[in-house]
Coordinates of C-alpha atoms and ligand atoms in Angstrom, one line a residue:
M6 CA 5.0 -0.5 -2.2
G7 CA 4.4 0.4 1.0
N8 CA 6.2 -0.6 4.2
I9 CA 4.0 -0.6 7.1
K10 CA 2.7 -4.6 6.2
K11 CA 2.4 -7.1 9.0
S12 CA -0.1 -4.2 10.7
F13 CA -2.0 -5.3 13.8
F14 CA -4.6 -3.7 14.5
N15 CA -5.8 -2.3 18.5
K16 CA -8.8 -1.8 19.4
K17 CA -8.5 2.3 19.7
G18 CA -9.0 0.9 15.8
G19 CA -5.1 1.9 15.1
I20 CA -2.1 -0.7 14.3
V21 CA -0.3 -2.1 16.6
K22 CA 3.5 -0.8 16.3
T23 CA 6.3 -3.5 16.7
I24 CA 9.8 -2.1 17.0
A25 CA 12.8 -4.9 17.2
I26 CA 15.8 -3.7 18.9
V27 CA 18.1 -6.2 17.6
N28 CA 22.5 -6.6 16.9
Q29 CA 23.8 -10.1 16.7
K30 CA 26.4 -8.4 18.8
G31 CA 26.3 -9.1 22.6
G32 CA 26.1 -6.3 24.7
C33 CA 25.7 -3.1 22.3
G34 CA 22.8 -2.5 24.8
K35 CA 18.9 -4.9 23.2
T36 CA 17.5 -5.2 26.8
T37 CA 18.4 -2.0 28.4
I38 CA 16.6 -0.3 25.2
A39 CA 13.8 -3.0 24.9
I40 CA 13.0 -2.4 28.9
N41 CA 13.6 1.4 28.9
L42 CA 12.2 3.0 25.7
S43 CA 8.9 0.6 26.8
A44 CA 8.5 2.4 30.5
A45 CA 9.2 5.2 28.8
L46 CA 6.1 5.1 26.4
V47 CA 4.4 3.3 29.3
K48 CA 5.2 7.1 30.8
K49 CA 4.1 8.7 27.6
N50 CA 0.7 7.2 28.4
Y51 CA 1.1 3.8 26.0
K52 CA 0.0 0.6 26.7
V53 CA 3.1 -1.4 25.9
L54 CA 3.7 -5.4 26.0
L55 CA 7.6 -6.2 25.7
V56 CA 8.8 -9.3 24.1
D57 CA 11.6 -11.2 25.7
L58 CA 12.5 -13.2 23.0
D59 CA 16.6 -14.2 24.5
P60 CA 16.9 -17.6 26.0
Q61 CA 19.1 -16.4 28.5
A62 CA 15.7 -14.1 29.7
H63 CA 17.7 -10.9 31.1
A64 CA 15.5 -8.6 30.2
T65 CA 12.5 -10.9 32.4
Y66 CA 14.8 -11.4 35.3
S67 CA 15.3 -7.5 35.1
L68 CA 12.2 -6.8 35.3
G69 CA 11.2 -9.9 37.7
A70 CA 9.1 -10.9 35.6
N71 CA 9.5 -15.0 35.5
A72 CA 6.8 -17.4 35.8
N73 CA 5.2 -21.1 35.0
L74 CA 4.5 -19.9 30.9
S75 CA 6.6 -18.5 28.6
I76 CA 7.4 -17.2 25.1
T77 CA 8.6 -20.9 25.3
D78 CA 5.5 -22.5 25.7
I79 CA 3.2 -20.9 23.4
M80 CA 6.1 -20.9 20.3
E81 CA 5.5 -24.3 21.2
A82 CA 2.1 -24.4 20.7
I83 CA 2.1 -22.1 17.5
A84 CA 4.7 -24.4 16.5
E85 CA 2.7 -27.6 17.3
N86 CA -0.8 -26.5 16.5
K87 CA -2.5 -26.6 19.7
Q88 CA -4.5 -23.8 21.4
L89 CA -2.6 -21.8 23.9
S90 CA -4.4 -18.6 24.8
C91 CA -1.9 -15.4 24.4
E92 CA -3.1 -13.9 27.6
D93 CA -2.7 -16.8 29.3
I94 CA 1.4 -15.5 28.9
L95 CA 1.4 -12.3 28.9
K96 CA 2.4 -10.7 32.7
S97 CA 1.3 -7.2 33.7
L98 CA 4.2 -5.4 34.9
W99 CA 2.8 -2.4 36.2
E100 CA -0.6 -0.4 35.0
N101 CA -0.4 -0.4 30.8
F102 CA 3.1 -2.4 31.1
Y103 CA 2.6 -6.3 30.4
I104 CA 5.8 -8.3 29.3
I105 CA 5.7 -11.9 27.8
P106 CA 8.5 -13.4 29.5
S107 CA 11.6 -15.5 28.0
S108 CA 12.9 -18.5 30.0
I109 CA 15.9 -20.8 28.6
G110 CA 13.4 -23.8 27.0
L111 CA 13.7 -21.0 24.5
A112 CA 17.4 -21.8 23.1
S113 CA 16.0 -25.9 22.1
L114 CA 13.1 -25.5 20.6
E115 CA 15.0 -23.2 17.9
H116 CA 16.5 -25.6 17.0
R117 CA 13.4 -28.0 17.1
L118 CA 11.9 -25.3 15.3
I119 CA 13.9 -25.1 12.0
N120 CA 12.5 -27.2 9.8
K121 CA 9.4 -26.4 10.7
E122 CA 7.0 -25.3 7.8
N123 CA 6.2 -20.9 7.9
K124 CA 8.9 -21.0 10.9
L125 CA 9.7 -17.5 10.8
A126 CA 6.3 -16.6 10.9
L127 CA 5.3 -17.9 14.3
L128 CA 5.8 -15.0 16.4
S129 CA 3.5 -13.2 13.4
S130 CA 0.8 -15.9 14.5
L131 CA 1.3 -15.2 18.1
L132 CA 1.4 -11.4 17.5
K133 CA -1.5 -11.2 16.0
N134 CA -3.9 -12.1 18.7
I135 CA -2.8 -9.6 21.1
L136 CA -4.6 -6.5 19.2
N137 CA -4.9 -4.3 22.8
F138 CA -1.8 -2.9 22.7
D139 CA 0.0 0.6 21.1
Y140 CA 3.1 -0.5 21.0
C141 CA 5.2 -4.2 21.0
I142 CA 8.6 -4.4 21.9
L143 CA 10.6 -7.1 20.7
D144 CA 14.3 -7.7 22.4
C145 CA 16.1 -9.8 20.0
P146 CA 19.1 -12.8 21.3
P147 CA 22.2 -11.8 19.8
N148 CA 22.6 -13.7 17.3
L149 CA 21.0 -14.4 13.7
G150 CA 19.1 -17.4 14.9
L151 CA 15.4 -18.5 13.8
L152 CA 13.7 -16.0 17.2
T153 CA 15.7 -12.6 15.6
L154 CA 14.2 -13.5 12.1
N155 CA 11.0 -14.1 13.3
A156 CA 11.2 -10.9 15.4
L157 CA 12.3 -8.5 11.6
W158 CA 9.9 -10.4 10.2
T159 CA 6.5 -9.5 11.9
S160 CA 7.7 -6.1 12.6
Q161 CA 7.2 -3.0 11.0
Y162 CA 10.3 -1.5 12.9
A163 CA 14.0 -1.6 14.1
I164 CA 16.4 0.0 16.0
I165 CA 19.9 -0.9 15.8
P166 CA 22.1 -0.3 19.0
L167 CA 25.6 0.5 19.0
S168 CA 28.5 0.1 20.9
M169 CA 30.5 3.4 20.1
C170 CA 33.6 1.4 18.6
D171 CA 34.2 1.5 14.8
Y172 CA 33.7 -2.2 14.8
S173 CA 30.2 -2.2 15.7
L174 CA 29.4 -0.5 12.0
R175 CA 30.4 -3.9 10.3
G176 CA 29.2 -5.8 12.5
V177 CA 26.2 -4.7 11.2
E178 CA 26.4 -5.6 6.9
I179 CA 25.0 -9.0 7.7
L180 CA 21.9 -7.7 9.6
K181 CA 21.1 -5.4 6.3
N182 CA 21.4 -8.1 4.5
I183 CA 19.0 -10.1 6.3
I184 CA 16.4 -7.1 5.4
L185 CA 17.2 -6.8 2.2
M186 CA 15.9 -10.5 2.6
I187 CA 12.8 -9.7 3.9
K188 CA 12.1 -6.8 1.6
E189 CA 12.5 -9.2 -1.1
Q190 CA 10.5 -12.0 0.6
Q191 CA 7.9 -10.2 1.5
N192 CA 8.0 -6.8 -1.0
S193 CA 7.9 -5.2 3.1
C194 CA 10.3 -4.6 5.6
P195 CA 11.4 -3.1 9.0
I196 CA 11.9 0.6 8.5
T197 CA 14.9 0.2 10.2
F198 CA 17.3 2.7 12.2
Y199 CA 20.2 2.8 14.5
L200 CA 20.7 4.2 17.9
L201 CA 24.0 5.1 19.7
N202 CA 24.1 3.7 23.1
G203 CA 27.4 4.0 25.6
V204 CA 28.1 7.8 24.5
D205 CA 30.8 9.3 27.3
K206 CA 32.0 12.5 25.1
R207 CA 35.2 12.9 27.5
Y208 CA 36.8 10.6 25.5
K209 CA 38.8 11.7 22.0
F210 CA 37.4 8.2 19.9
V211 CA 33.3 8.3 21.3
E212 CA 33.7 12.6 19.4
N213 CA 35.1 11.1 15.9
F214 CA 33.0 7.7 16.2
I215 CA 30.1 9.8 16.4
T216 CA 30.9 11.9 13.4
K217 CA 31.6 9.3 11.4
A218 CA 28.4 7.3 12.5
K219 CA 26.8 10.0 11.4
L220 CA 28.5 10.8 7.6
Q221 CA 27.6 7.4 6.8
L222 CA 24.6 6.5 8.5
N223 CA 22.9 9.9 7.8
T224 CA 18.6 9.5 8.2
L225 CA 19.2 6.3 8.8
L226 CA 20.9 7.5 12.7
L227 CA 18.1 8.7 15.4
D228 CA 19.3 11.6 16.7
T229 CA 18.8 10.7 20.1
Q230 CA 21.6 9.5 22.0
I231 CA 22.1 7.5 24.8
R232 CA 24.4 8.4 26.9
T233 CA 26.2 6.1 29.4
N234 CA 24.7 5.5 33.0
I235 CA 25.8 3.9 35.6
H236 CA 21.6 4.4 37.0
L237 CA 21.0 2.6 34.0
R238 CA 22.8 -0.6 34.7
E239 CA 21.9 -0.5 38.7
A240 CA 18.2 0.1 37.4
A241 CA 18.9 -3.3 35.8
S242 CA 20.1 -5.2 38.5
S243 CA 17.4 -3.9 41.2
G244 CA 14.3 -5.1 38.4
K245 CA 13.5 -1.4 37.8
S246 CA 13.0 0.4 35.0
I247 CA 14.9 3.8 35.0
F248 CA 11.9 5.6 35.5
Q249 CA 11.2 4.2 38.5
Y250 CA 15.7 3.8 39.7
K251 CA 16.2 7.0 38.8
P252 CA 13.2 9.2 37.5
D253 CA 15.8 12.6 38.0
S254 CA 19.1 10.8 36.1
R255 CA 20.7 11.5 32.7
G256 CA 19.3 7.9 31.5
A257 CA 15.9 8.8 32.4
Q258 CA 15.7 12.3 29.8
D259 CA 17.5 10.4 27.0
F260 CA 15.1 7.0 27.4
Y261 CA 12.2 9.8 27.3
T262 CA 13.7 12.0 24.0
L263 CA 14.4 8.3 23.2
A264 CA 10.2 7.8 23.0
E265 CA 9.2 10.8 21.4
E266 CA 12.0 10.5 18.4
V267 CA 10.6 6.5 18.0
E268 CA 6.5 8.2 18.7
K269 CA 7.7 10.6 15.4
I270 CA 8.5 8.0 13.2
T271 CA 5.9 5.4 13.8
S272 CA 3.5 8.2 13.6
Q273 CA 4.6 8.8 10.8
S274 CA 1.8 5.4 8.3
N275 CA 3.6 5.1 4.6
W276 CA 7.6 5.1 5.6
V277 CA 9.2 3.1 2.8
S278 CA 12.5 1.5 2.6
L279 CA 14.7 2.1 -0.4
F280 CA 18.1 -0.7 -1.5
L281 CA 21.1 -0.7 -3.4
K282 CA 23.5 -3.2 -3.6
D283 CA 26.6 -1.9 -4.8
N284 CA 30.5 -1.6 -4.2
S285 CA 31.7 0.8 -7.0
F286 CA 29.4 3.9 -6.1
S287 CA 31.2 6.4 -3.5
E288 CA 28.1 8.6 -3.0
V289 CA 23.9 7.6 -4.3
Y290 CA 21.0 9.9 -3.9
V291 CA 17.4 9.2 -4.6
A292 CA 15.9 12.0 -6.1
G293 CA 12.1 12.3 -7.2
D294 CA 8.8 13.9 -6.9
F295 CA 8.7 14.6 -3.0
N296 CA 11.8 16.2 -3.7
N297 CA 11.4 18.1 -7.1
W298 CA 14.6 15.9 -8.5
N299 CA 16.9 17.6 -6.2
K300 CA 19.5 15.7 -5.4
D301 CA 19.4 16.6 -1.7
Q302 CA 22.0 15.2 1.5
K303 CA 19.1 14.2 3.2
Y304 CA 17.9 12.0 0.8
R305 CA 21.6 9.9 0.6
L306 CA 21.2 6.6 0.9
S307 CA 23.4 5.3 4.2
K308 CA 25.6 2.4 2.7
I309 CA 26.4 -0.6 5.0
G310 CA 28.4 -3.5 4.0
D311 CA 27.7 -3.5 0.1
I312 CA 23.8 -2.2 0.8
W313 CA 22.6 1.8 0.2
S314 CA 19.4 2.6 2.1
I315 CA 17.5 5.0 2.6
N316 CA 13.8 5.2 4.5
L317 CA 11.2 8.0 3.5
A318 CA 8.2 8.9 4.3
L319 CA 5.8 9.9 2.2
D320 CA 1.7 10.6 2.3
K321 CA -0.3 8.5 0.4
G322 CA -0.2 9.0 -3.4
K323 CA 2.4 7.9 -6.8
Y324 CA 6.0 9.4 -7.3
C325 CA 8.4 8.6 -9.4
Y326 CA 11.8 8.3 -8.9
K327 CA 15.6 7.8 -10.3
F328 CA 18.5 7.1 -7.9
V329 CA 21.6 9.2 -8.6
N330 CA 25.8 8.4 -8.7
Q331 CA 27.3 11.7 -9.7
E332 CA 25.2 12.4 -12.6
S333 CA 24.8 9.2 -13.2
W334 CA 20.9 9.2 -12.6
F335 CA 19.1 5.2 -13.2
S336 CA 16.0 3.1 -11.4
D337 CA 15.7 0.9 -8.8
P338 CA 16.4 -2.5 -9.8
H339 CA 14.7 -3.4 -6.9
N340 CA 11.6 -2.2 -8.1
N341 CA 9.4 -3.2 -11.2
L342 CA 7.1 -0.6 -11.1
T343 CA 8.4 1.3 -13.6
E344 CA 7.5 4.2 -16.4
T345 CA 9.2 6.4 -19.4
D346 CA 10.3 9.0 -18.4
P347 CA 10.3 11.8 -20.8
F348 CA 13.9 11.3 -22.2
G349 CA 13.0 7.9 -23.2
G350 CA 14.6 6.4 -20.2
K351 CA 12.3 4.3 -17.0
N352 CA 11.6 5.9 -13.5
S353 CA 11.2 4.3 -10.9
V354 CA 7.3 4.3 -9.3
L355 CA 6.3 4.1 -6.3
I356 CA 2.4 3.9 -5.8
I357 CA 1.5 4.7 -1.4
K358 CA -1.5 3.2 -0.3
Ligands
ATP22 N1 23.8 3.4 28.1 C1 24.6 2.4 29.4 N2 24.9 3.1 30.5 C2 25.8 2.6 31.0 N3 25.3 1.1 31.9 C3 24.6 0.2 30.2 C4 24.2 0.9 28.9 N4 23.7 0.5 28.2 C5 24.0 -0.4 28.4 N5 24.5 -1.3 29.8 C6 25.3 -2.1 30.6 O1 26.5 -2.6 29.9 C7 25.5 -4.4 29.9 C8 24.7 -4.4 28.4 O2 23.5 -4.1 27.9 P1 22.3 -4.8 27.7 O3 22.3 -6.2 28.2 O4 21.2 -4.5 27.9 O5 23.4 -5.5 26.1 P2 22.5 -6.3 25.2 O6 22.9 -5.9 23.8 O7 20.5 -6.8 25.7 O8 23.4 -7.9 25.6 P3 22.9 -9.2 25.4 O9 23.7 -8.9 23.4 O10 24.0 -10.2 26.1 O11 21.3 -10.1 25.3 C9 24.5 -4.6 31.5 O12 25.0 -4.9 32.0 C10 23.7 -2.7 30.9 O13 23.0 -2.4 32.1
MG23 MG1 19.9 -8.7 26.0

């Protein structure tokens, strides 16, 4: 039941940590975050691969990385069982920073792959051959098509950028349903966090939005916020990351802080996401061995659409738990592993190996 699956080991014996930057809403900052989070991780001495999965190829162009061969060629080769080495496609940007570029042809390839067997696992068969990295960051297109599904299928983590408007929270309901579907099919899914982008606290509506997002998303919301910073926009149009373009800017500070938070999260290897589908509860908590069976704010589930969820970082071991709505305690309907509790009811059980 442990959630870190699909683990590709790098040459240092560690796991290549794969993070999808995903949201079907256009212009919420996916590419800006994919590029500058990658660059910040490189600054922290990690070896990083950025995969541009968007046929618009914005990350590719923003980094001046367009090339003859792109992700389109390699996905096509995988789909047709042809040999094409990943090394042929990797493009070195600077020391420890590589990109797999995209190209416009990816859009038509998506249509051709739709009837293919294993169509959700094409990207993971590409990435399992790319071992020598600490992080792999996937920049997704603004839709929930096959490429985004491939990214979610293969990733251990997902970051969903949110722009400062109320409907950005409503827009992620379908995405949340897809992540739950992946969990049901794979018995694991990307551990998903939300990131506020374009924060400008001079505006009252931004303050209001942040308060609302904190209340709704609770522990799923990253502490780091990316402020609006014109240098982020300028860096993209000059083919640079923010660290090369304006290293002393607020944008650079925010991305360095984000890299620190991502480093902390991804250093915990035993994450589990719990889900509950329901539209009638007003609040749901999880209580179990891991929190002395307490209804603690830290263990309050977040609600997006009709899906409640929480991410738990647990040490190896066996844990019993229940969900709690007001005074009613019940087992997890998405977990078949149960044990009789001392009162004759059922506890859900997690085994973290
Ligand atoms: N924090 C920020 N401050 C200032 N400008 C930003 C910030 N985040 C993003 N932008 C700008 O907003 C625009 C959209 O951002 P970006 O391209 O990263 O979004 P996206 O989600 O990747 O878009 P798409 O869905 O089209 O792929 C870009 O011009 C980018 O430079
Ligand atoms: Mg983009």
